[in-house]
């Protein structure tokens, strides 16, 4: 455990030394986010923590944002979608468009997550993620440091080799604030309407967009694609 912590901190320090002000941590406010925020703050690393408020978040997520701010004396940068884009989308397709088709779900993720993330990443050269190898088959082949194939933006994955047990051991040992939905068997936490608890034996990501059968559609899009795809042609992306 201690070796994994040291490795994670070393990668965070490497990212900060390499990218300075160009580095940001977009936090999903899930359990990996708790570990990362604690690692960053405990070690005095000047890495800004940001999160996306899609407008559909559960109250528990706002509560953990507030808990981080109180505990660590930081202000989380909360990034919102463009209100005109959201209004136009809802006017055309309704408030629950994500239930109608995979395409509309991805459109909703694009407008509520991908576009604001792109705006937040403008001028940045690297970002930290909380992805872990064991989270899904799609994440098994990730590397600790990756490069976006189009724009060259680096992605650092300090928790890549951590198991779920490692994550919880860290949180409990250090009494880190965490999203209370995890106590109700939510593993991956996103928008309230698109997240559910999972049962024994289900993949960690099974609690997201569970009504979609296509396995490939179960990634949120912020990480599975290049930034070009994220920004333009669309798709949805990641762990946010
Ligand atoms: S997770 Fe659901 S509500 Fe949130 S942006 Fe994606 S489709 Fe929309």
Short mmCIF file of C-alpha atoms in Angstrom, two decimals, residues 43-173:
data_model
loop_
_atom_site.label_atom_id
_atom_site.label_comp_id
_atom_site.label_asym_id
_atom_site.label_seq_id
_atom_site.Cartn_x
_atom_site.Cartn_y
_atom_site.Cartn_z
CA UNK A 43 1.45 16.71 -0.10
CA UNK A 44 0.97 20.42 -0.76
CA UNK A 45 0.84 19.99 -4.53
CA UNK A 46 -0.38 23.09 -6.32
CA UNK A 47 -2.71 21.25 -8.68
CA UNK A 48 -6.10 22.95 -9.13
CA UNK A 49 -9.10 20.69 -8.53
CA UNK A 50 -12.05 21.25 -10.82
CA UNK A 51 -15.33 19.46 -11.37
CA UNK A 52 -18.19 19.60 -13.83
CA UNK A 53 -21.68 20.52 -12.63
CA UNK A 54 -23.89 19.07 -15.34
CA UNK A 55 -27.02 20.38 -13.67
CA UNK A 56 -28.11 16.79 -12.94
CA UNK A 57 -25.79 15.90 -10.06
CA UNK A 58 -26.99 14.19 -6.86
CA UNK A 59 -26.97 16.23 -3.64
CA UNK A 60 -24.35 13.84 -2.22
CA UNK A 61 -21.89 15.10 -4.82
CA UNK A 62 -22.41 18.74 -3.84
CA UNK A 63 -21.95 17.67 -0.23
CA UNK A 64 -18.58 16.04 -0.92
CA UNK A 65 -17.40 19.13 -2.85
CA UNK A 66 -18.26 21.23 0.21
CA UNK A 67 -16.58 18.68 2.50
CA UNK A 68 -13.34 18.87 0.48
CA UNK A 69 -13.37 22.64 0.62
CA UNK A 70 -13.86 22.64 4.38
CA UNK A 71 -11.34 19.90 5.10
CA UNK A 72 -8.53 21.13 2.87
CA UNK A 73 -9.17 24.86 2.70
CA UNK A 74 -9.45 24.81 -1.07
CA UNK A 75 -12.04 26.10 -3.53
CA UNK A 76 -13.04 23.55 -6.12
CA UNK A 77 -13.50 25.17 -9.54
CA UNK A 78 -17.02 24.19 -10.59
CA UNK A 79 -17.47 24.28 -14.35
CA UNK A 80 -20.95 24.58 -15.86
CA UNK A 81 -22.28 23.79 -19.34
CA UNK A 82 -23.31 26.57 -21.69
CA UNK A 83 -26.89 27.41 -20.71
CA UNK A 84 -27.95 28.21 -24.26
CA UNK A 85 -26.70 24.84 -25.48
CA UNK A 86 -28.58 23.05 -22.69
CA UNK A 87 -31.76 25.05 -23.30
CA UNK A 88 -31.72 24.33 -27.03
CA UNK A 89 -31.14 20.61 -26.44
CA UNK A 90 -33.92 20.32 -23.89
CA UNK A 91 -36.29 22.37 -26.03
CA UNK A 92 -35.76 19.98 -28.93
CA UNK A 93 -35.55 16.62 -27.17
CA UNK A 94 -37.04 17.02 -23.68
CA UNK A 95 -35.49 16.91 -20.22
CA UNK A 96 -34.93 13.14 -20.21
CA UNK A 97 -33.53 12.78 -23.73
CA UNK A 98 -30.82 10.40 -22.54
CA UNK A 99 -33.44 7.64 -22.14
CA UNK A 100 -34.52 7.85 -25.78
CA UNK A 101 -31.40 6.63 -27.56
CA UNK A 102 -27.66 6.16 -27.20
CA UNK A 103 -27.17 9.02 -29.65
CA UNK A 104 -29.19 11.43 -27.53
CA UNK A 105 -27.49 10.24 -24.36
CA UNK A 106 -24.16 11.01 -25.96
CA UNK A 107 -25.44 14.39 -27.11
CA UNK A 108 -26.45 15.16 -23.53
CA UNK A 109 -23.00 14.10 -22.25
CA UNK A 110 -21.35 16.15 -24.96
CA UNK A 111 -23.19 19.33 -24.07
CA UNK A 112 -23.21 18.89 -20.30
CA UNK A 113 -19.70 17.41 -19.90
CA UNK A 114 -17.47 17.37 -22.96
CA UNK A 115 -17.92 20.96 -24.07
CA UNK A 116 -17.38 22.42 -20.59
CA UNK A 117 -14.39 20.14 -20.06
CA UNK A 118 -12.90 21.32 -23.34
CA UNK A 119 -13.38 24.90 -22.22
CA UNK A 120 -11.75 24.14 -18.86
CA UNK A 121 -8.81 22.42 -20.53
CA UNK A 122 -8.14 25.28 -22.89
CA UNK A 123 -4.54 26.38 -22.43
CA UNK A 124 -3.74 23.33 -20.31
CA UNK A 125 -1.12 20.80 -21.28
CA UNK A 126 -2.01 17.92 -18.98
CA UNK A 127 -4.68 16.55 -16.66
CA UNK A 128 -4.85 14.02 -13.87
CA UNK A 129 -7.41 11.20 -13.95
CA UNK A 130 -8.62 8.80 -11.29
CA UNK A 131 -8.90 5.85 -13.64
CA UNK A 132 -7.89 2.41 -12.41
CA UNK A 133 -6.98 -0.56 -14.55
CA UNK A 134 -9.43 -2.94 -12.89
CA UNK A 135 -12.46 -0.67 -13.37
CA UNK A 136 -13.43 -2.20 -16.71
CA UNK A 137 -12.10 -4.21 -19.62
CA UNK A 138 -11.75 -0.97 -21.55
CA UNK A 139 -9.32 0.41 -18.94
CA UNK A 140 -7.15 -2.71 -18.58
CA UNK A 141 -4.60 -1.55 -21.16
CA UNK A 142 -4.11 2.01 -19.93
CA UNK A 143 -0.64 3.42 -19.29
CA UNK A 144 0.42 5.64 -16.38
CA UNK A 145 1.07 8.52 -18.78
CA UNK A 146 -0.77 8.83 -22.05
CA UNK A 147 -0.75 11.36 -24.85
CA UNK A 148 -3.80 12.51 -26.72
CA UNK A 149 -3.09 11.48 -30.30
CA UNK A 150 -4.37 14.72 -31.81
CA UNK A 151 -3.44 17.58 -29.48
CA UNK A 152 -0.62 16.05 -27.47
CA UNK A 153 -2.27 16.81 -24.13
CA UNK A 154 -0.87 14.44 -21.48
CA UNK A 155 -3.06 12.37 -19.17
CA UNK A 156 -1.60 11.07 -15.91
CA UNK A 157 -3.20 8.09 -14.17
CA UNK A 158 -1.68 7.90 -10.65
CA UNK A 159 -4.17 5.30 -9.36
CA UNK A 160 -3.83 2.97 -12.33
CA UNK A 161 -2.61 -0.04 -10.31
CA UNK A 162 -4.82 0.55 -7.27
CA UNK A 163 -7.53 -1.98 -6.46
CA UNK A 164 -10.87 -0.99 -5.00
CA UNK A 165 -9.65 -2.37 -1.65
CA UNK A 166 -6.59 -0.11 -1.87
CA UNK A 167 -8.80 2.90 -2.49
CA UNK A 168 -11.05 2.18 0.48
CA UNK A 169 -8.12 1.36 2.75
CA UNK A 170 -6.63 4.75 1.95
CA UNK A 171 -9.90 6.60 2.49
CA UNK A 172 -10.60 4.89 5.80
CA UNK A 173 -7.02 5.14 7.09
#
